[in-house]
Amino acid sequence: SASQTRDWVTLDMKQASDRVSVELVKALFLPHHFDLLNASRSESTMLPDGTEVRLNMFAPMGSAICFPVEALVFWCLSVAAIMRTHNLPLKDAVKCVYVYRDDIICRHDYHATVIQHLPSFGLLLNEDKCCTAGSFRESCGMDAHKGIDVTPTKIRRVWCHKPDVNTIASYVAYSNAYHYKGYWNAARCIERY
């Protein structure tokens, strides 16, 4: 794993969907593909007070095209930066970067290039969540240290004496997660409640 070998780093984008602009998507996609994608996006949104606001972002969170388009944008720009800066052919550069939503996994040797070039396109990296040194990596909801999954199980619903169906389902999921990680006493404690 990347946290063991340190051959790969994880980079996280900040305000990812807000910063992928219509102009950037238009520049990267073939005209016909852009036209189809553009036809499926919302051009504006209405605020609670009735004010209509025009969107400069290509697709807001919740849109079906948000994550696929932003992942392709981040991947294309990262690969292009690596090709141009390091004079790598496409067939080699594509093996240096993987993207899932706003998480970029990049070969350690090329991460500085990606970090340097993405801001030129109005994109920001979330420096607090980028893991470029040491033995810790965070990506796609998993935390790993020296090859071991150290992702915490987070309790998001407060227990109440008269729980609703969603709270009970949530606690069953917590119990299962603790059991899966080998915390059997914690899992049994949650089951008892």
PDB file of N, CA and C in Angstrom, residues 118-182:
ATOM      1  N   LEU A 118      -2.006  22.572 -10.851  1.00  0.00           N
ATOM      2  CA  LEU A 118      -3.464  22.652 -10.710  1.00  0.00           C
ATOM      3  C   LEU A 118      -3.970  24.051 -10.349  1.00  0.00           C
ATOM      4  N   PRO A 119      -3.290  24.793  -9.471  1.00  0.00           N
ATOM      5  CA  PRO A 119      -3.782  26.146  -9.169  1.00  0.00           C
ATOM      6  C   PRO A 119      -3.819  27.081 -10.378  1.00  0.00           C
ATOM      7  N   SER A 120      -3.009  26.815 -11.426  1.00  0.00           N
ATOM      8  CA  SER A 120      -3.044  27.672 -12.623  1.00  0.00           C
ATOM      9  C   SER A 120      -4.391  27.616 -13.324  1.00  0.00           C
ATOM     10  N   PHE A 121      -5.209  26.604 -12.990  1.00  0.00           N
ATOM     11  CA  PHE A 121      -6.522  26.445 -13.605  1.00  0.00           C
ATOM     12  C   PHE A 121      -7.641  26.809 -12.633  1.00  0.00           C
ATOM     13  N   GLY A 122      -7.286  27.534 -11.564  1.00  0.00           N
ATOM     14  CA  GLY A 122      -8.277  27.968 -10.583  1.00  0.00           C
ATOM     15  C   GLY A 122      -8.635  26.911  -9.565  1.00  0.00           C
ATOM     16  N   LEU A 123      -7.869  25.832  -9.515  1.00  0.00           N
ATOM     17  CA  LEU A 123      -8.153  24.732  -8.590  1.00  0.00           C
ATOM     18  C   LEU A 123      -7.289  24.873  -7.342  1.00  0.00           C
ATOM     19  N   LEU A 124      -7.819  24.424  -6.204  1.00  0.00           N
ATOM     20  CA  LEU A 124      -7.089  24.519  -4.933  1.00  0.00           C
ATOM     21  C   LEU A 124      -6.918  23.138  -4.329  1.00  0.00           C
ATOM     22  N   LEU A 125      -5.772  22.933  -3.728  1.00  0.00           N
ATOM     23  CA  LEU A 125      -5.534  21.700  -2.982  1.00  0.00           C
ATOM     24  C   LEU A 125      -5.834  21.951  -1.513  1.00  0.00           C
ATOM     25  N   ASN A 126      -6.423  20.963  -0.869  1.00  0.00           N
ATOM     26  CA  ASN A 126      -6.680  21.026   0.560  1.00  0.00           C
ATOM     27  C   ASN A 126      -5.411  20.521   1.253  1.00  0.00           C
ATOM     28  N   GLU A 127      -4.509  21.430   1.561  1.00  0.00           N
ATOM     29  CA  GLU A 127      -3.191  21.048   2.075  1.00  0.00           C
ATOM     30  C   GLU A 127      -3.268  20.239   3.369  1.00  0.00           C
ATOM     31  N   ASP A 128      -4.299  20.466   4.171  1.00  0.00           N
ATOM     32  CA  ASP A 128      -4.453  19.706   5.418  1.00  0.00           C
ATOM     33  C   ASP A 128      -4.748  18.234   5.172  1.00  0.00           C
ATOM     34  N   LYS A 129      -5.286  17.909   3.988  1.00  0.00           N
ATOM     35  CA  LYS A 129      -5.643  16.521   3.697  1.00  0.00           C
ATOM     36  C   LYS A 129      -4.744  15.870   2.646  1.00  0.00           C
ATOM     37  N   CYS A 130      -3.725  16.603   2.173  1.00  0.00           N
ATOM     38  CA  CYS A 130      -2.759  16.024   1.238  1.00  0.00           C
ATOM     39  C   CYS A 130      -1.705  15.276   2.041  1.00  0.00           C
ATOM     40  N   CYS A 131      -1.412  14.062   1.647  1.00  0.00           N
ATOM     41  CA  CYS A 131      -0.440  13.224   2.361  1.00  0.00           C
ATOM     42  C   CYS A 131       0.723  12.927   1.419  1.00  0.00           C
ATOM     43  N   THR A 132       1.787  13.714   1.559  1.00  0.00           N
ATOM     44  CA  THR A 132       2.914  13.593   0.637  1.00  0.00           C
ATOM     45  C   THR A 132       4.189  13.096   1.305  1.00  0.00           C
ATOM     46  N   ALA A 133       4.203  13.020   2.616  1.00  0.00           N
ATOM     47  CA  ALA A 133       5.391  12.553   3.337  1.00  0.00           C
ATOM     48  C   ALA A 133       4.942  11.658   4.482  1.00  0.00           C
ATOM     49  N   GLY A 134       5.877  10.941   5.052  1.00  0.00           N
ATOM     50  CA  GLY A 134       5.558  10.078   6.179  1.00  0.00           C
ATOM     51  C   GLY A 134       4.838   8.816   5.754  1.00  0.00           C
ATOM     52  N   SER A 135       4.286   8.107   6.733  1.00  0.00           N
ATOM     53  CA  SER A 135       3.666   6.798   6.501  1.00  0.00           C
ATOM     54  C   SER A 135       2.148   6.825   6.569  1.00  0.00           C
ATOM     55  N   PHE A 136       1.543   7.994   6.583  1.00  0.00           N
ATOM     56  CA  PHE A 136       0.087   8.104   6.642  1.00  0.00           C
ATOM     57  C   PHE A 136      -0.446   8.538   5.288  1.00  0.00           C
ATOM     58  N   ARG A 137      -1.534   7.920   4.845  1.00  0.00           N
ATOM     59  CA  ARG A 137      -2.230   8.307   3.613  1.00  0.00           C
ATOM     60  C   ARG A 137      -3.726   8.303   3.883  1.00  0.00           C
ATOM     61  N   GLU A 138      -4.414   9.259   3.253  1.00  0.00           N
ATOM     62  CA  GLU A 138      -5.872   9.340   3.366  1.00  0.00           C
ATOM     63  C   GLU A 138      -6.418   9.538   1.967  1.00  0.00           C
ATOM     64  N   SER A 139      -7.328   8.664   1.583  1.00  0.00           N
ATOM     65  CA  SER A 139      -7.960   8.811   0.282  1.00  0.00           C
ATOM     66  C   SER A 139      -9.233   7.973   0.242  1.00  0.00           C
ATOM     67  N   CYS A 140     -10.231   8.510  -0.423  1.00  0.00           N
ATOM     68  CA  CYS A 140     -11.490   7.786  -0.669  1.00  0.00           C
ATOM     69  C   CYS A 140     -12.104   7.241   0.620  1.00  0.00           C
ATOM     70  N   GLY A 141     -11.990   8.003   1.708  1.00  0.00           N
ATOM     71  CA  GLY A 141     -12.611   7.609   2.966  1.00  0.00           C
ATOM     72  C   GLY A 141     -11.807   6.641   3.804  1.00  0.00           C
ATOM     73  N   MET A 142     -10.595   6.289   3.371  1.00  0.00           N
ATOM     74  CA  MET A 142      -9.769   5.378   4.164  1.00  0.00           C
ATOM     75  C   MET A 142      -8.527   6.098   4.667  1.00  0.00           C
ATOM     76  N   ASP A 143      -8.206   5.858   5.925  1.00  0.00           N
ATOM     77  CA  ASP A 143      -6.959   6.323   6.517  1.00  0.00           C
ATOM     78  C   ASP A 143      -6.065   5.097   6.666  1.00  0.00           C
ATOM     79  N   ALA A 144      -4.807   5.218   6.247  1.00  0.00           N
ATOM     80  CA  ALA A 144      -3.875   4.089   6.362  1.00  0.00           C
ATOM     81  C   ALA A 144      -2.545   4.577   6.921  1.00  0.00           C
ATOM     82  N   HIS A 145      -1.951   3.769   7.775  1.00  0.00           N
ATOM     83  CA  HIS A 145      -0.631   4.066   8.330  1.00  0.00           C
ATOM     84  C   HIS A 145       0.220   2.802   8.243  1.00  0.00           C
ATOM     85  N   LYS A 146       1.317   2.905   7.521  1.00  0.00           N
ATOM     86  CA  LYS A 146       2.231   1.779   7.329  1.00  0.00           C
ATOM     87  C   LYS A 146       1.500   0.526   6.841  1.00  0.00           C
ATOM     88  N   GLY A 147       0.560   0.734   5.935  1.00  0.00           N
ATOM     89  CA  GLY A 147      -0.152  -0.392   5.336  1.00  0.00           C
ATOM     90  C   GLY A 147      -1.328  -0.924   6.127  1.00  0.00           C
ATOM     91  N   ILE A 148      -1.639  -0.302   7.253  1.00  0.00           N
ATOM     92  CA  ILE A 148      -2.737  -0.773   8.098  1.00  0.00           C
ATOM     93  C   ILE A 148      -3.886   0.230   8.046  1.00  0.00           C
ATOM     94  N   ASP A 149      -5.095  -0.276   7.857  1.00  0.00           N
ATOM     95  CA  ASP A 149      -6.295   0.561   7.855  1.00  0.00           C
ATOM     96  C   ASP A 149      -6.517   1.093   9.270  1.00  0.00           C
ATOM     97  N   VAL A 150      -6.408   2.410   9.438  1.00  0.00           N
ATOM     98  CA  VAL A 150      -6.610   3.039  10.748  1.00  0.00           C
ATOM     99  C   VAL A 150      -7.800   4.008  10.705  1.00  0.00           C
ATOM    100  N   THR A 151      -8.703   3.781   9.754  1.00  0.00           N
ATOM    101  CA  THR A 151      -9.868   4.642   9.616  1.00  0.00           C
ATOM    102  C   THR A 151     -10.720   4.559  10.879  1.00  0.00           C
ATOM    103  N   PRO A 152     -10.980   5.703  11.523  1.00  0.00           N
ATOM    104  CA  PRO A 152     -11.810   5.645  12.724  1.00  0.00           C
ATOM    105  C   PRO A 152     -13.274   5.385  12.370  1.00  0.00           C
ATOM    106  N   THR A 153     -13.968   4.700  13.267  1.00  0.00           N
ATOM    107  CA  THR A 153     -15.409   4.535  13.124  1.00  0.00           C
ATOM    108  C   THR A 153     -16.039   5.687  13.882  1.00  0.00           C
ATOM    109  N   LYS A 154     -16.724   6.556  13.160  1.00  0.00           N
ATOM    110  CA  LYS A 154     -17.265   7.779  13.753  1.00  0.00           C
ATOM    111  C   LYS A 154     -18.757   7.621  14.019  1.00  0.00           C
ATOM    112  N   ILE A 155     -19.173   7.985  15.202  1.00  0.00           N
ATOM    113  CA  ILE A 155     -20.585   7.950  15.554  1.00  0.00           C
ATOM    114  C   ILE A 155     -21.183   9.297  15.188  1.00  0.00           C
ATOM    115  N   ARG A 156     -22.163   9.279  14.305  1.00  0.00           N
ATOM    116  CA  ARG A 156     -22.734  10.515  13.788  1.00  0.00           C
ATOM    117  C   ARG A 156     -24.133  10.811  14.339  1.00  0.00           C
ATOM    118  N   ARG A 157     -24.752   9.849  15.016  1.00  0.00           N
ATOM    119  CA  ARG A 157     -26.085  10.079  15.587  1.00  0.00           C
ATOM    120  C   ARG A 157     -26.007   9.914  17.093  1.00  0.00           C
ATOM    121  N   VAL A 158     -26.618  10.835  17.804  1.00  0.00           N
ATOM    122  CA  VAL A 158     -26.642  10.768  19.266  1.00  0.00           C
ATOM    123  C   VAL A 158     -27.707   9.764  19.679  1.00  0.00           C
ATOM    124  N   TRP A 159     -27.329   8.891  20.600  1.00  0.00           N
ATOM    125  CA  TRP A 159     -28.270   7.888  21.086  1.00  0.00           C
ATOM    126  C   TRP A 159     -29.343   8.561  21.927  1.00  0.00           C
ATOM    127  N   CYS A 160     -30.591   8.121  21.768  1.00  0.00           N
ATOM    128  CA  CYS A 160     -31.667   8.632  22.608  1.00  0.00           C
ATOM    129  C   CYS A 160     -32.475   7.442  23.125  1.00  0.00           C
ATOM    130  N   HIS A 161     -33.235   7.657  24.168  1.00  0.00           N
ATOM    131  CA  HIS A 161     -33.974   6.558  24.794  1.00  0.00           C
ATOM    132  C   HIS A 161     -35.143   6.066  23.944  1.00  0.00           C
ATOM    133  N   LYS A 162     -35.643   6.904  23.065  1.00  0.00           N
ATOM    134  CA  LYS A 162     -36.707   6.503  22.154  1.00  0.00           C
ATOM    135  C   LYS A 162     -36.204   6.688  20.722  1.00  0.00           C
ATOM    136  N   PRO A 163     -35.296   5.808  20.301  1.00  0.00           N
ATOM    137  CA  PRO A 163     -34.694   5.992  18.973  1.00  0.00           C
ATOM    138  C   PRO A 163     -35.679   5.716  17.844  1.00  0.00           C
ATOM    139  N   ASP A 164     -35.467   6.440  16.735  1.00  0.00           N
ATOM    140  CA  ASP A 164     -36.279   6.164  15.547  1.00  0.00           C
ATOM    141  C   ASP A 164     -35.574   5.083  14.714  1.00  0.00           C
ATOM    142  N   VAL A 165     -36.199   4.680  13.640  1.00  0.00           N
ATOM    143  CA  VAL A 165     -35.687   3.599  12.801  1.00  0.00           C
ATOM    144  C   VAL A 165     -34.300   3.944  12.246  1.00  0.00           C
ATOM    145  N   ASN A 166     -34.099   5.189  11.840  1.00  0.00           N
ATOM    146  CA  ASN A 166     -32.807   5.589  11.266  1.00  0.00           C
ATOM    147  C   ASN A 166     -31.687   5.511  12.304  1.00  0.00           C
ATOM    148  N   THR A 167     -31.985   5.902  13.537  1.00  0.00           N
ATOM    149  CA  THR A 167     -30.974   5.839  14.591  1.00  0.00           C
ATOM    150  C   THR A 167     -30.613   4.388  14.884  1.00  0.00           C
ATOM    151  N   ILE A 168     -31.616   3.526  14.958  1.00  0.00           N
ATOM    152  CA  ILE A 168     -31.351   2.100  15.209  1.00  0.00           C
ATOM    153  C   ILE A 168     -30.510   1.514  14.071  1.00  0.00           C
ATOM    154  N   ALA A 169     -30.871   1.817  12.834  1.00  0.00           N
ATOM    155  CA  ALA A 169     -30.105   1.314  11.678  1.00  0.00           C
ATOM    156  C   ALA A 169     -28.672   1.824  11.719  1.00  0.00           C
ATOM    157  N   SER A 170     -28.506   3.064  12.132  1.00  0.00           N
ATOM    158  CA  SER A 170     -27.174   3.652  12.236  1.00  0.00           C
ATOM    159  C   SER A 170     -26.336   2.919  13.279  1.00  0.00           C
ATOM    160  N   TYR A 171     -26.931   2.607  14.416  1.00  0.00           N
ATOM    161  CA  TYR A 171     -26.189   1.912  15.470  1.00  0.00           C
ATOM    162  C   TYR A 171     -25.914   0.451  15.125  1.00  0.00           C
ATOM    163  N   VAL A 172     -26.779  -0.180  14.348  1.00  0.00           N
ATOM    164  CA  VAL A 172     -26.485  -1.529  13.859  1.00  0.00           C
ATOM    165  C   VAL A 172     -25.247  -1.460  12.951  1.00  0.00           C
ATOM    166  N   ALA A 173     -25.187  -0.435  12.119  1.00  0.00           N
ATOM    167  CA  ALA A 173     -24.023  -0.259  11.243  1.00  0.00           C
ATOM    168  C   ALA A 173     -22.753  -0.022  12.070  1.00  0.00           C
ATOM    169  N   TYR A 174     -22.854   0.761  13.164  1.00  0.00           N
ATOM    170  CA  TYR A 174     -21.688   0.983  14.037  1.00  0.00           C
ATOM    171  C   TYR A 174     -21.245  -0.325  14.677  1.00  0.00           C
ATOM    172  N   SER A 175     -22.202  -1.073  15.176  1.00  0.00           N
ATOM    173  CA  SER A 175     -21.877  -2.347  15.798  1.00  0.00           C
ATOM    174  C   SER A 175     -21.175  -3.263  14.801  1.00  0.00           C
ATOM    175  N   ASN A 176     -21.698  -3.339  13.592  1.00  0.00           N
ATOM    176  CA  ASN A 176     -21.079  -4.165  12.559  1.00  0.00           C
ATOM    177  C   ASN A 176     -19.671  -3.677  12.214  1.00  0.00           C
ATOM    178  N   ALA A 177     -19.493  -2.361  12.137  1.00  0.00           N
ATOM    179  CA  ALA A 177     -18.173  -1.804  11.816  1.00  0.00           C
ATOM    180  C   ALA A 177     -17.163  -2.138  12.908  1.00  0.00           C
ATOM    181  N   TYR A 178     -17.572  -2.004  14.158  1.00  0.00           N
ATOM    182  CA  TYR A 178     -16.665  -2.346  15.263  1.00  0.00           C
ATOM    183  C   TYR A 178     -16.353  -3.841  15.260  1.00  0.00           C
ATOM    184  N   HIS A 179     -17.347  -4.663  14.996  1.00  0.00           N
ATOM    185  CA  HIS A 179     -17.135  -6.103  14.940  1.00  0.00           C
ATOM    186  C   HIS A 179     -16.138  -6.458  13.827  1.00  0.00           C
ATOM    187  N   TYR A 180     -16.332  -5.859  12.655  1.00  0.00           N
ATOM    188  CA  TYR A 180     -15.457  -6.115  11.512  1.00  0.00           C
ATOM    189  C   TYR A 180     -14.005  -5.744  11.825  1.00  0.00           C
ATOM    190  N   LYS A 181     -13.807  -4.658  12.588  1.00  0.00           N
ATOM    191  CA  LYS A 181     -12.452  -4.222  12.924  1.00  0.00           C
ATOM    192  C   LYS A 181     -11.849  -4.991  14.095  1.00  0.00           C
ATOM    193  N   GLY A 182     -12.646  -5.892  14.688  1.00  0.00           N
ATOM    194  CA  GLY A 182     -12.116  -6.702  15.785  1.00  0.00           C
ATOM    195  C   GLY A 182     -12.375  -6.123  17.161  1.00  0.00           C
TER     196      GLY A 182
END
